[in-house]
PDB file of C-alpha atoms and ligand atoms in Angstrom:
ATOM      1  CA  UNK Z   1     -28.297  -9.006   1.006  1.00 85.00           C
ATOM      2  CA  UNK Z   2     -26.639  -5.986  -0.603  1.00 95.00           C
ATOM      3  CA  UNK Z   3     -25.209  -3.924   2.232  1.00 98.00           C
ATOM      4  CA  UNK Z   4     -25.073  -0.602   0.323  1.00 98.00           C
ATOM      5  CA  UNK Z   5     -28.294  -0.982  -1.620  1.00 98.00           C
ATOM      6  CA  UNK Z   6     -29.699   2.371  -2.777  1.00 97.00           C
ATOM      7  CA  UNK Z   7     -26.642   4.365  -1.642  1.00 98.00           C
ATOM      8  CA  UNK Z   8     -24.718   6.828  -3.798  1.00 99.00           C
ATOM      9  CA  UNK Z   9     -20.983   6.960  -3.104  1.00 99.00           C
ATOM     10  CA  UNK Z  10     -17.926   8.900  -4.221  1.00 99.00           C
ATOM     11  CA  UNK Z  11     -14.600   7.054  -4.028  1.00 99.00           C
ATOM     12  CA  UNK Z  12     -11.501   9.170  -4.633  1.00 99.00           C
ATOM     13  CA  UNK Z  13      -8.333   7.563  -5.946  1.00 98.00           C
ATOM     14  CA  UNK Z  14     -10.627   4.931  -7.470  1.00 99.00           C
ATOM     15  CA  UNK Z  15      -8.443   4.251 -10.509  1.00 98.00           C
ATOM     16  CA  UNK Z  16      -6.055   1.875  -8.800  1.00 98.00           C
ATOM     17  CA  UNK Z  17      -5.247  -0.249  -5.744  1.00 98.00           C
ATOM     18  CA  UNK Z  18      -7.418   0.088  -2.650  1.00 98.00           C
ATOM     19  CA  UNK Z  19      -9.750   2.671  -4.259  1.00 98.00           C
ATOM     20  CA  UNK Z  20     -10.456   0.478  -7.295  1.00 98.00           C
ATOM     21  CA  UNK Z  21     -11.152  -2.572  -5.095  1.00 98.00           C
ATOM     22  CA  UNK Z  22     -13.391  -0.479  -2.835  1.00 99.00           C
ATOM     23  CA  UNK Z  23     -15.391   0.987  -5.728  1.00 99.00           C
ATOM     24  CA  UNK Z  24     -15.941  -2.466  -7.227  1.00 98.00           C
ATOM     25  CA  UNK Z  25     -17.037  -3.963  -3.908  1.00 98.00           C
ATOM     26  CA  UNK Z  26     -19.337  -0.958  -3.318  1.00 98.00           C
ATOM     27  CA  UNK Z  27     -21.008  -1.633  -6.665  1.00 98.00           C
ATOM     28  CA  UNK Z  28     -21.380  -5.342  -5.847  1.00 98.00           C
ATOM     29  CA  UNK Z  29     -23.022  -4.288  -2.563  1.00 98.00           C
ATOM     30  CA  UNK Z  30     -25.605  -2.247  -4.482  1.00 98.00           C
ATOM     31  CA  UNK Z  31     -24.139   1.291  -4.433  1.00 98.00           C
ATOM     32  CA  UNK Z  32     -24.021   3.597  -7.431  1.00 98.00           C
ATOM     33  CA  UNK Z  33     -20.463   4.909  -7.513  1.00 99.00           C
ATOM     34  CA  UNK Z  34     -18.719   8.050  -8.743  1.00 99.00           C
ATOM     35  CA  UNK Z  35     -15.086   7.190  -9.397  1.00 99.00           C
ATOM     36  CA  UNK Z  36     -12.782  10.171  -8.917  1.00 99.00           C
ATOM     37  CA  UNK Z  37      -9.089  10.170  -9.744  1.00 99.00           C
ATOM     38  CA  UNK Z  38      -6.500  12.557 -11.144  1.00 98.00           C
ATOM     39  CA  UNK Z  39      -5.796   9.948 -13.867  1.00 98.00           C
ATOM     40  CA  UNK Z  40      -8.726   9.300 -16.201  1.00 98.00           C
ATOM     41  CA  UNK Z  41      -7.600   6.003 -17.735  1.00 98.00           C
ATOM     42  CA  UNK Z  42      -7.786   3.997 -14.504  1.00 98.00           C
ATOM     43  CA  UNK Z  43     -11.261   5.142 -13.504  1.00 98.00           C
ATOM     44  CA  UNK Z  44     -12.610   4.609 -17.010  1.00 98.00           C
ATOM     45  CA  UNK Z  45     -11.401   0.998 -16.804  1.00 98.00           C
ATOM     46  CA  UNK Z  46     -12.924   0.481 -13.348  1.00 98.00           C
ATOM     47  CA  UNK Z  47     -16.222   2.056 -14.513  1.00 98.00           C
ATOM     48  CA  UNK Z  48     -16.319  -0.351 -17.473  1.00 98.00           C
ATOM     49  CA  UNK Z  49     -15.654  -3.329 -15.183  1.00 98.00           C
ATOM     50  CA  UNK Z  50     -18.459  -2.253 -12.824  1.00 98.00           C
ATOM     51  CA  UNK Z  51     -20.906  -1.736 -15.678  1.00 98.00           C
ATOM     52  CA  UNK Z  52     -19.992  -5.072 -17.283  1.00 98.00           C
ATOM     53  CA  UNK Z  53     -20.789  -6.732 -13.955  1.00 98.00           C
ATOM     54  CA  UNK Z  54     -24.232  -5.045 -13.973  1.00 98.00           C
ATOM     55  CA  UNK Z  55     -23.460  -2.126 -11.640  1.00 98.00           C
ATOM     56  CA  UNK Z  56     -23.679   1.639 -12.116  1.00 98.00           C
ATOM     57  CA  UNK Z  57     -20.613   3.885 -12.116  1.00 98.00           C
ATOM     58  CA  UNK Z  58     -19.378   7.204 -13.440  1.00 98.00           C
ATOM     59  CA  UNK Z  59     -15.775   8.333 -13.957  1.00 98.00           C
ATOM     60  CA  UNK Z  60     -15.093  11.942 -12.921  1.00 98.00           C
ATOM     61  CA  UNK Z  61     -11.520  13.080 -13.448  1.00 98.00           C
ATOM     62  CA  UNK Z  62     -10.687  15.065 -10.310  1.00 99.00           C
ATOM     63  CA  UNK Z  63      -7.578  16.436  -8.678  1.00 99.00           C
ATOM     64  CA  UNK Z  64      -8.484  16.450  -4.982  1.00 99.00           C
ATOM     65  CA  UNK Z  65      -6.061  19.347  -4.425  1.00 98.00           C
ATOM     66  CA  UNK Z  66      -8.340  21.664  -6.425  1.00 98.00           C
ATOM     67  CA  UNK Z  67     -11.407  23.197  -4.762  1.00 99.00           C
ATOM     68  CA  UNK Z  68     -13.021  23.848  -8.162  1.00 98.00           C
ATOM     69  CA  UNK Z  69     -12.550  20.252  -9.318  1.00 99.00           C
ATOM     70  CA  UNK Z  70     -13.803  18.801  -6.041  1.00 99.00           C
ATOM     71  CA  UNK Z  71     -16.906  21.022  -6.158  1.00 98.00           C
ATOM     72  CA  UNK Z  72     -17.504  19.834  -9.726  1.00 98.00           C
ATOM     73  CA  UNK Z  73     -17.003  16.183  -8.695  1.00 99.00           C
ATOM     74  CA  UNK Z  74     -19.771  16.537  -6.091  1.00 99.00           C
ATOM     75  CA  UNK Z  75     -22.050  18.437  -8.503  1.00 98.00           C
ATOM     76  CA  UNK Z  76     -21.703  15.852 -11.283  1.00 98.00           C
ATOM     77  CA  UNK Z  77     -22.345  13.009  -8.830  1.00 99.00           C
ATOM     78  CA  UNK Z  78     -25.561  14.474  -7.410  1.00 98.00           C
ATOM     79  CA  UNK Z  79     -26.706  15.534 -10.878  1.00 98.00           C
ATOM     80  CA  UNK Z  80     -26.294  11.987 -12.229  1.00 98.00           C
ATOM     81  CA  UNK Z  81     -27.382   9.943  -9.192  1.00 98.00           C
ATOM     82  CA  UNK Z  82     -29.760  12.374  -7.453  1.00 98.00           C
ATOM     83  CA  UNK Z  83     -27.955  12.707  -4.107  1.00 98.00           C
ATOM     84  CA  UNK Z  84     -24.978  11.545  -2.066  1.00 99.00           C
ATOM     85  CA  UNK Z  85     -24.738   9.147   0.903  1.00 99.00           C
ATOM     86  CA  UNK Z  86     -21.102   8.069   1.199  1.00 99.00           C
ATOM     87  CA  UNK Z  87     -17.724   9.725   0.641  1.00 99.00           C
ATOM     88  CA  UNK Z  88     -14.549   7.634   0.642  1.00 99.00           C
ATOM     89  CA  UNK Z  89     -11.450   9.827   0.844  1.00 99.00           C
ATOM     90  CA  UNK Z  90      -8.915   7.368  -0.490  1.00 98.00           C
ATOM     91  CA  UNK Z  91      -6.722   9.336  -2.960  1.00 98.00           C
ATOM     92  CA  UNK Z  92      -3.202   9.535  -1.644  1.00 98.00           C
ATOM     93  CA  UNK Z  93       0.482   9.793  -2.498  1.00 98.00           C
ATOM     94  CA  UNK Z  94       3.576   8.761  -0.634  1.00 95.00           C
ATOM     95  CA  UNK Z  95       6.645  10.994  -0.458  1.00 91.00           C
ATOM     96  CA  UNK Z  96      10.096   9.655  -1.297  1.00 91.00           C
ATOM     97  CA  UNK Z  97      12.025   8.017   1.506  1.00 92.00           C
ATOM     98  CA  UNK Z  98      13.976  10.845   3.121  1.00 95.00           C
ATOM     99  CA  UNK Z  99      14.647  12.417   6.468  1.00 97.00           C
ATOM    100  CA  UNK Z 100      12.975  15.736   7.232  1.00 96.00           C
ATOM    101  CA  UNK Z 101      16.305  17.409   6.450  1.00 97.00           C
ATOM    102  CA  UNK Z 102      16.545  15.954   2.940  1.00 96.00           C
ATOM    103  CA  UNK Z 103      12.847  16.331   2.121  1.00 96.00           C
ATOM    104  CA  UNK Z 104      12.239  19.284  -0.234  1.00 97.00           C
ATOM    105  CA  UNK Z 105       9.680  21.961   0.567  1.00 97.00           C
ATOM    106  CA  UNK Z 106       7.924  21.170  -2.710  1.00 97.00           C
ATOM    107  CA  UNK Z 107       7.539  17.492  -1.840  1.00 97.00           C
ATOM    108  CA  UNK Z 108       6.326  18.292   1.669  1.00 97.00           C
ATOM    109  CA  UNK Z 109       3.697  20.681   0.262  1.00 98.00           C
ATOM    110  CA  UNK Z 110       2.578  18.229  -2.452  1.00 98.00           C
ATOM    111  CA  UNK Z 111       2.215  15.345  -0.007  1.00 98.00           C
ATOM    112  CA  UNK Z 112       0.162  17.414   2.425  1.00 98.00           C
ATOM    113  CA  UNK Z 113      -1.893  18.883  -0.447  1.00 98.00           C
ATOM    114  CA  UNK Z 114      -3.139  15.461  -1.588  1.00 98.00           C
ATOM    115  CA  UNK Z 115      -3.139  13.461   1.656  1.00 98.00           C
ATOM    116  CA  UNK Z 116      -4.534  16.138   3.991  1.00 98.00           C
ATOM    117  CA  UNK Z 117      -5.940  19.152   2.141  1.00 98.00           C
ATOM    118  CA  UNK Z 118      -7.625  16.847  -0.393  1.00 99.00           C
ATOM    119  CA  UNK Z 119      -9.489  15.071   2.416  1.00 99.00           C
ATOM    120  CA  UNK Z 120     -10.610  18.397   3.865  1.00 99.00           C
ATOM    121  CA  UNK Z 121     -11.772  19.761   0.478  1.00 99.00           C
ATOM    122  CA  UNK Z 122     -13.806  16.642  -0.299  1.00 99.00           C
ATOM    123  CA  UNK Z 123     -15.437  16.823   3.162  1.00 99.00           C
ATOM    124  CA  UNK Z 124     -16.102  20.544   2.690  1.00 99.00           C
ATOM    125  CA  UNK Z 125     -18.031  20.091  -0.554  1.00 99.00           C
ATOM    126  CA  UNK Z 126     -19.606  16.679   0.108  1.00 99.00           C
ATOM    127  CA  UNK Z 127     -20.968  17.254   3.613  1.00 99.00           C
ATOM    128  CA  UNK Z 128     -23.714  19.726   2.559  1.00 98.00           C
ATOM    129  CA  UNK Z 129     -25.001  17.013   0.181  1.00 99.00           C
ATOM    130  CA  UNK Z 130     -24.853  14.349   2.917  1.00 98.00           C
ATOM    131  CA  UNK Z 131     -26.884  16.700   5.128  1.00 98.00           C
ATOM    132  CA  UNK Z 132     -29.464  17.063   2.334  1.00 98.00           C
ATOM    133  CA  UNK Z 133     -29.699  13.231   2.235  1.00 98.00           C
ATOM    134  CA  UNK Z 134     -30.525  13.205   5.958  1.00 98.00           C
ATOM    135  CA  UNK Z 135     -27.120  11.815   6.962  1.00 98.00           C
ATOM    136  CA  UNK Z 136     -24.347   9.653   5.564  1.00 98.00           C
ATOM    137  CA  UNK Z 137     -20.904   8.176   6.048  1.00 99.00           C
ATOM    138  CA  UNK Z 138     -17.380   9.400   5.380  1.00 99.00           C
ATOM    139  CA  UNK Z 139     -14.507   6.922   5.380  1.00 99.00           C
ATOM    140  CA  UNK Z 140     -10.993   8.342   5.320  1.00 99.00           C
ATOM    141  CA  UNK Z 141      -8.105   6.161   4.162  1.00 98.00           C
ATOM    142  CA  UNK Z 142      -5.612   6.713   6.898  1.00 98.00           C
ATOM    143  CA  UNK Z 143      -2.762   4.280   7.634  1.00 98.00           C
ATOM    144  CA  UNK Z 144      -0.793   2.581  10.354  1.00 98.00           C
ATOM    145  CA  UNK Z 145       1.498   5.557   9.635  1.00 98.00           C
ATOM    146  CA  UNK Z 146      -1.007   7.823  11.416  1.00 98.00           C
ATOM    147  CA  UNK Z 147      -0.137   6.513  14.831  1.00 96.00           C
ATOM    148  CA  UNK Z 148       3.488   5.384  14.657  1.00 96.00           C
ATOM    149  CA  UNK Z 149       6.770   6.888  13.568  1.00 96.00           C
ATOM    150  CA  UNK Z 150       8.499   5.237  10.608  1.00 95.00           C
ATOM    151  CA  UNK Z 151      11.956   6.037   9.329  1.00 95.00           C
ATOM    152  CA  UNK Z 152      12.220   8.503   6.399  1.00 96.00           C
ATOM    153  CA  UNK Z 153       8.470   9.139   6.108  1.00 96.00           C
ATOM    154  CA  UNK Z 154       7.956  12.419   7.964  1.00 97.00           C
ATOM    155  CA  UNK Z 155       5.633  14.121   5.464  1.00 97.00           C
ATOM    156  CA  UNK Z 156       3.414  11.092   4.780  1.00 98.00           C
ATOM    157  CA  UNK Z 157       3.078  10.120   8.444  1.00 98.00           C
ATOM    158  CA  UNK Z 158       2.375  13.731   9.469  1.00 98.00           C
ATOM    159  CA  UNK Z 159      -0.377  13.978   6.853  1.00 98.00           C
ATOM    160  CA  UNK Z 160      -1.982  10.677   7.922  1.00 98.00           C
ATOM    161  CA  UNK Z 161      -1.704  11.659  11.594  1.00 98.00           C
ATOM    162  CA  UNK Z 162      -3.538  14.893  10.814  1.00 98.00           C
ATOM    163  CA  UNK Z 163      -6.279  13.035   8.903  1.00 98.00           C
ATOM    164  CA  UNK Z 164      -6.752  10.822  11.952  1.00 98.00           C
ATOM    165  CA  UNK Z 165      -7.665  13.830  14.110  1.00 98.00           C
ATOM    166  CA  UNK Z 166      -9.568  15.648  11.332  1.00 98.00           C
ATOM    167  CA  UNK Z 167     -11.814  12.573  11.191  1.00 99.00           C
ATOM    168  CA  UNK Z 168     -12.697  12.913  14.870  1.00 98.00           C
ATOM    169  CA  UNK Z 169     -13.457  16.652  14.435  1.00 98.00           C
ATOM    170  CA  UNK Z 170     -15.748  15.971  11.442  1.00 99.00           C
ATOM    171  CA  UNK Z 171     -17.433  13.198  13.456  1.00 99.00           C
ATOM    172  CA  UNK Z 172     -18.184  15.644  16.274  1.00 98.00           C
ATOM    173  CA  UNK Z 173     -19.211  18.595  14.086  1.00 98.00           C
ATOM    174  CA  UNK Z 174     -21.741  16.600  12.059  1.00 99.00           C
ATOM    175  CA  UNK Z 175     -23.023  13.905  14.445  1.00 98.00           C
ATOM    176  CA  UNK Z 176     -26.177  15.970  14.860  1.00 98.00           C
ATOM    177  CA  UNK Z 177     -26.758  15.606  11.105  1.00 98.00           C
ATOM    178  CA  UNK Z 178     -26.357  11.792  11.368  1.00 98.00           C
ATOM    179  CA  UNK Z 179     -23.090  11.920   9.456  1.00 99.00           C
ATOM    180  CA  UNK Z 180     -20.530   9.374  10.645  1.00 99.00           C
ATOM    181  CA  UNK Z 181     -16.814   9.832   9.900  1.00 99.00           C
ATOM    182  CA  UNK Z 182     -14.260   7.071  10.451  1.00 99.00           C
ATOM    183  CA  UNK Z 183     -10.746   6.031   9.475  1.00 98.00           C
ATOM    184  CA  UNK Z 184      -9.468   2.820   7.976  1.00 99.00           C
ATOM    185  CA  UNK Z 185      -5.805   2.212   8.811  1.00 98.00           C
ATOM    186  CA  UNK Z 186      -4.149  -0.342   6.541  1.00 98.00           C
ATOM    187  CA  UNK Z 187      -0.767  -1.947   7.047  1.00 98.00           C
ATOM    188  CA  UNK Z 188       1.335  -2.617   3.930  1.00 97.00           C
ATOM    189  CA  UNK Z 189      -0.950  -3.382   1.019  1.00 98.00           C
ATOM    190  CA  UNK Z 190       0.152  -4.607  -2.399  1.00 97.00           C
ATOM    191  CA  UNK Z 191      -0.743  -1.678  -4.718  1.00 97.00           C
ATOM    192  CA  UNK Z 192       0.994   0.601  -7.223  1.00 94.00           C
ATOM    193  CA  UNK Z 193       2.130   2.739  -4.286  1.00 92.00           C
ATOM    194  CA  UNK Z 194       4.609   0.114  -3.103  1.00 91.00           C
ATOM    195  CA  UNK Z 195       4.410  -2.721  -5.638  1.00 89.00           C
ATOM    196  CA  UNK Z 196       7.971  -2.396  -6.944  1.00 89.00           C
ATOM    197  CA  UNK Z 197       9.432  -2.079  -3.466  1.00 90.00           C
ATOM    198  CA  UNK Z 198       7.514  -5.108  -2.169  1.00 91.00           C
ATOM    199  CA  UNK Z 199       8.298  -7.245  -5.234  1.00 91.00           C
ATOM    200  CA  UNK Z 200      12.009  -6.482  -4.992  1.00 92.00           C
ATOM    201  CA  UNK Z 201      12.077  -7.377  -1.314  1.00 93.00           C
ATOM    202  CA  UNK Z 202      10.034 -10.539  -1.792  1.00 92.00           C
ATOM    203  CA  UNK Z 203      12.153 -11.753  -4.708  1.00 93.00           C
ATOM    204  CA  UNK Z 204      15.404 -11.043  -2.877  1.00 92.00           C
ATOM    205  CA  UNK Z 205      14.028 -12.718   0.268  1.00 90.00           C
ATOM    206  CA  UNK Z 206      16.262 -12.857   3.326  1.00 92.00           C
ATOM    207  CA  UNK Z 207      16.194 -10.369   6.199  1.00 93.00           C
ATOM    208  CA  UNK Z 208      14.270  -7.408   4.689  1.00 90.00           C
ATOM    209  CA  UNK Z 209      11.376  -9.627   3.551  1.00 94.00           C
ATOM    210  CA  UNK Z 210      11.390 -11.552   6.853  1.00 95.00           C
ATOM    211  CA  UNK Z 211      11.153  -8.171   8.580  1.00 94.00           C
ATOM    212  CA  UNK Z 212       8.074  -7.197   6.481  1.00 94.00           C
ATOM    213  CA  UNK Z 213       6.409 -10.479   7.470  1.00 95.00           C
ATOM    214  CA  UNK Z 214       7.430 -10.012  11.121  1.00 96.00           C
ATOM    215  CA  UNK Z 215       5.784  -6.565  11.089  1.00 96.00           C
ATOM    216  CA  UNK Z 216       2.532  -8.242   9.967  1.00 97.00           C
ATOM    217  CA  UNK Z 217       2.028 -11.136  12.420  1.00 98.00           C
ATOM    218  CA  UNK Z 218      -0.643 -12.748  10.228  1.00 98.00           C
ATOM    219  CA  UNK Z 219       2.271 -13.600   7.953  1.00 96.00           C
ATOM    220  CA  UNK Z 220       1.504 -11.713   4.736  1.00 97.00           C
ATOM    221  CA  UNK Z 221       1.070  -8.202   3.391  1.00 97.00           C
ATOM    222  CA  UNK Z 222      -2.455  -6.990   2.667  1.00 98.00           C
ATOM    223  CA  UNK Z 223      -4.388  -7.117  -0.590  1.00 97.00           C
ATOM    224  CA  UNK Z 224      -6.719  -4.266  -1.691  1.00 98.00           C
ATOM    225  CA  UNK Z 225      -9.739  -6.520  -1.040  1.00 98.00           C
ATOM    226  CA  UNK Z 226      -8.757  -6.849   2.648  1.00 98.00           C
ATOM    227  CA  UNK Z 227      -9.159  -3.086   3.018  1.00 98.00           C
ATOM    228  CA  UNK Z 228     -12.243  -2.722   0.795  1.00 99.00           C
ATOM    229  CA  UNK Z 229     -14.289  -4.971   3.109  1.00 98.00           C
ATOM    230  CA  UNK Z 230     -13.525  -2.690   6.061  1.00 98.00           C
ATOM    231  CA  UNK Z 231     -14.598   0.376   4.063  1.00 99.00           C
ATOM    232  CA  UNK Z 232     -17.901  -1.301   3.131  1.00 99.00           C
ATOM    233  CA  UNK Z 233     -18.560  -2.092   6.800  1.00 98.00           C
ATOM    234  CA  UNK Z 234     -17.947   1.520   7.922  1.00 99.00           C
ATOM    235  CA  UNK Z 235     -20.015   2.920   5.037  1.00 99.00           C
ATOM    236  CA  UNK Z 236     -22.935   0.585   5.720  1.00 98.00           C
ATOM    237  CA  UNK Z 237     -25.746   0.731   8.272  1.00 98.00           C
ATOM    238  CA  UNK Z 238     -24.013  -2.104  10.144  1.00 98.00           C
ATOM    239  CA  UNK Z 239     -21.736   0.635  11.527  1.00 98.00           C
ATOM    240  CA  UNK Z 240     -24.672   2.906  12.459  1.00 98.00           C
ATOM    241  CA  UNK Z 241     -23.268   3.569  15.949  1.00 98.00           C
ATOM    242  CA  UNK Z 242     -19.587   3.897  14.932  1.00 99.00           C
ATOM    243  CA  UNK Z 243     -18.117   7.352  14.452  1.00 99.00           C
ATOM    244  CA  UNK Z 244     -14.755   9.013  15.080  1.00 98.00           C
ATOM    245  CA  UNK Z 245     -13.174   5.552  15.113  1.00 98.00           C
ATOM    246  CA  UNK Z 246     -10.081   4.076  13.481  1.00 98.00           C
ATOM    247  CA  UNK Z 247     -10.264   0.536  12.162  1.00 98.00           C
ATOM    248  CA  UNK Z 248      -6.821  -1.033  11.836  1.00 98.00           C
ATOM    249  CA  UNK Z 249      -6.652  -3.482   8.946  1.00 98.00           C
ATOM    250  CA  UNK Z 250      -2.996  -4.346   9.274  1.00 98.00           C
ATOM    251  CA  UNK Z 251      -2.415  -8.052   9.848  1.00 98.00           C
ATOM    252  CA  UNK Z 252      -1.592  -7.229  13.461  1.00 98.00           C
ATOM    253  CA  UNK Z 253       1.112  -4.606  12.729  1.00 98.00           C
ATOM    254  CA  UNK Z 254      -0.035  -2.173  15.418  1.00 97.00           C
ATOM    255  CA  UNK Z 255      -0.876  -4.850  17.969  1.00 97.00           C
ATOM    256  CA  UNK Z 256       2.867  -5.182  18.691  1.00 96.00           C
TER     257      UNK Z 256
HETATM  258  N1  LIG L 301      -0.578   0.567  -0.187  1.00 82.30           N
HETATM  259  C1  LIG L 301      -0.363   0.648   1.117  1.00 82.30           C
HETATM  260  O1  LIG L 301       0.475  -0.063   1.676  1.00 82.30           O
HETATM  261  C2  LIG L 301      -1.146   1.625   1.953  1.00 82.30           C
HETATM  262  C3  LIG L 301      -1.071   1.520   3.337  1.00 82.30           C
HETATM  263  C4  LIG L 301      -1.790   2.405   4.131  1.00 82.30           C
HETATM  264  C5  LIG L 301      -2.559   3.383   3.542  1.00 82.30           C
HETATM  265  N2  LIG L 301      -2.618   3.487   2.192  1.00 82.30           N
HETATM  266  C6  LIG L 301      -3.444   4.550   1.617  1.00 82.30           C
HETATM  267  O2  LIG L 301      -4.397   3.991   0.761  1.00 82.30           O
HETATM  268  C7  LIG L 301      -4.797   4.977  -0.202  1.00 82.30           C
HETATM  269  C8  LIG L 301      -4.811   4.357  -1.595  1.00 82.30           C
HETATM  270  O3  LIG L 301      -3.488   4.043  -1.953  1.00 82.30           O
HETATM  271  P1  LIG L 301      -3.083   2.741  -2.791  1.00 82.30           P
HETATM  272  O4  LIG L 301      -2.151   1.973  -1.955  1.00 82.30           O
HETATM  273  O5  LIG L 301      -4.274   2.090  -3.343  1.00 82.30           O
HETATM  274  O6  LIG L 301      -2.186   3.420  -3.924  1.00 82.30           O
HETATM  275  P2  LIG L 301      -2.395   3.648  -5.485  1.00 82.30           P
HETATM  276  O7  LIG L 301      -1.224   4.444  -5.892  1.00 82.30           O
HETATM  277  O8  LIG L 301      -2.656   2.338  -6.136  1.00 82.30           O
HETATM  278  O9  LIG L 301      -3.737   4.517  -5.552  1.00 82.30           O
HETATM  279  C9  LIG L 301      -3.777   5.885  -5.251  1.00 82.30           C
HETATM  280  C10 LIG L 301      -4.700   6.559  -6.233  1.00 82.30           C
HETATM  281  O10 LIG L 301      -4.816   7.961  -5.862  1.00 82.30           O
HETATM  282  C11 LIG L 301      -4.784   8.728  -7.065  1.00 82.30           C
HETATM  283  N3  LIG L 301      -4.359  10.091  -6.793  1.00 82.30           N
HETATM  284  C12 LIG L 301      -3.104  10.524  -6.496  1.00 82.30           C
HETATM  285  N4  LIG L 301      -3.100  11.871  -6.380  1.00 82.30           N
HETATM  286  C13 LIG L 301      -4.374  12.294  -6.609  1.00 82.30           C
HETATM  287  C14 LIG L 301      -4.999  13.565  -6.640  1.00 82.30           C
HETATM  288  N5  LIG L 301      -4.292  14.684  -6.436  1.00 82.30           N
HETATM  289  N6  LIG L 301      -6.319  13.627  -6.902  1.00 82.30           N
HETATM  290  C15 LIG L 301      -7.027  12.491  -7.146  1.00 82.30           C
HETATM  291  N7  LIG L 301      -6.490  11.266  -7.148  1.00 82.30           N
HETATM  292  C16 LIG L 301      -5.169  11.162  -6.873  1.00 82.30           C
HETATM  293  C17 LIG L 301      -3.804   7.988  -7.964  1.00 82.30           C
HETATM  294  O11 LIG L 301      -3.959   8.363  -9.321  1.00 82.30           O
HETATM  295  C18 LIG L 301      -4.157   6.531  -7.680  1.00 82.30           C
HETATM  296  O12 LIG L 301      -5.141   6.045  -8.569  1.00 82.30           O
HETATM  297  C19 LIG L 301      -3.839   6.152  -0.031  1.00 82.30           C
HETATM  298  O13 LIG L 301      -4.460   7.170   0.722  1.00 82.30           O
HETATM  299  C20 LIG L 301      -2.700   5.541   0.761  1.00 82.30           C
HETATM  300  O14 LIG L 301      -2.001   6.497   1.511  1.00 82.30           O
HETATM  301  C21 LIG L 301      -1.934   2.624   1.367  1.00 82.30           C
END
């Protein structure tokens, strides 16, 4: 049975990695999907792949840092598909590896603008449409970084930590409208965000790669599909009584 049959979803950052895998699985589960990303090429490719497989998708170039563009993303989605049921806030960037002393103000602001403000803006403009639909689900792509400190990642971890709590506030504010809001918290996943770094470590082998595997007791890093399945669960009616929660999809990273 298709678990998202009849639902309309927006997936941000859908042009690559976890977002692309999520959008494609959503379509296979029966959802009609608006693919939003700052880069058009990726989402056009994902839209073509979904349509070739018999699904329905629309690419909407969107910078989640811009209120105007986010408003337009929601408008185009409801205009095309007639409503909105699910928002997946997945677009994200990682700052360079640096201590809080070496981090520039510009990089701090840019990281928070995408990873935190972008989530808020998408909630702000999507929630009124979810209310019109009689309820819905928001899934925020958080991270293991939301709940632990990691060296040289102050801006990214602070942004993800803030999203973690924002999720709980949204869950409380809109529970009466039957809107659920949850986090997915991946460990290290093989995507463009860290592909080069992971490949270099894996090819070199030795201690650094052994350490990556030790951090993930299931003995491998994640693949986008591992995370997409968790997003489908939280977006679907199977999670009807789950809100304000964080689902760790991390190969056991945070169990240690
Ligand atoms: N890869 C990992 O190890 C990992 C781990 C935990 C959490 N995450 C989170 O998963 C999410 C997806 O990341 P990914 O690993 O698939 O990386 P990715 O780089 O493959 O995908 C991120 C996507 O977000 C888009 N994006 C960036 N800035 C944007 C903006 N301003 N507006 C709209 N779109 C924008 C990019 O164009 C890209 O398509 C991110 O929120 C990331 O923080 C990733």
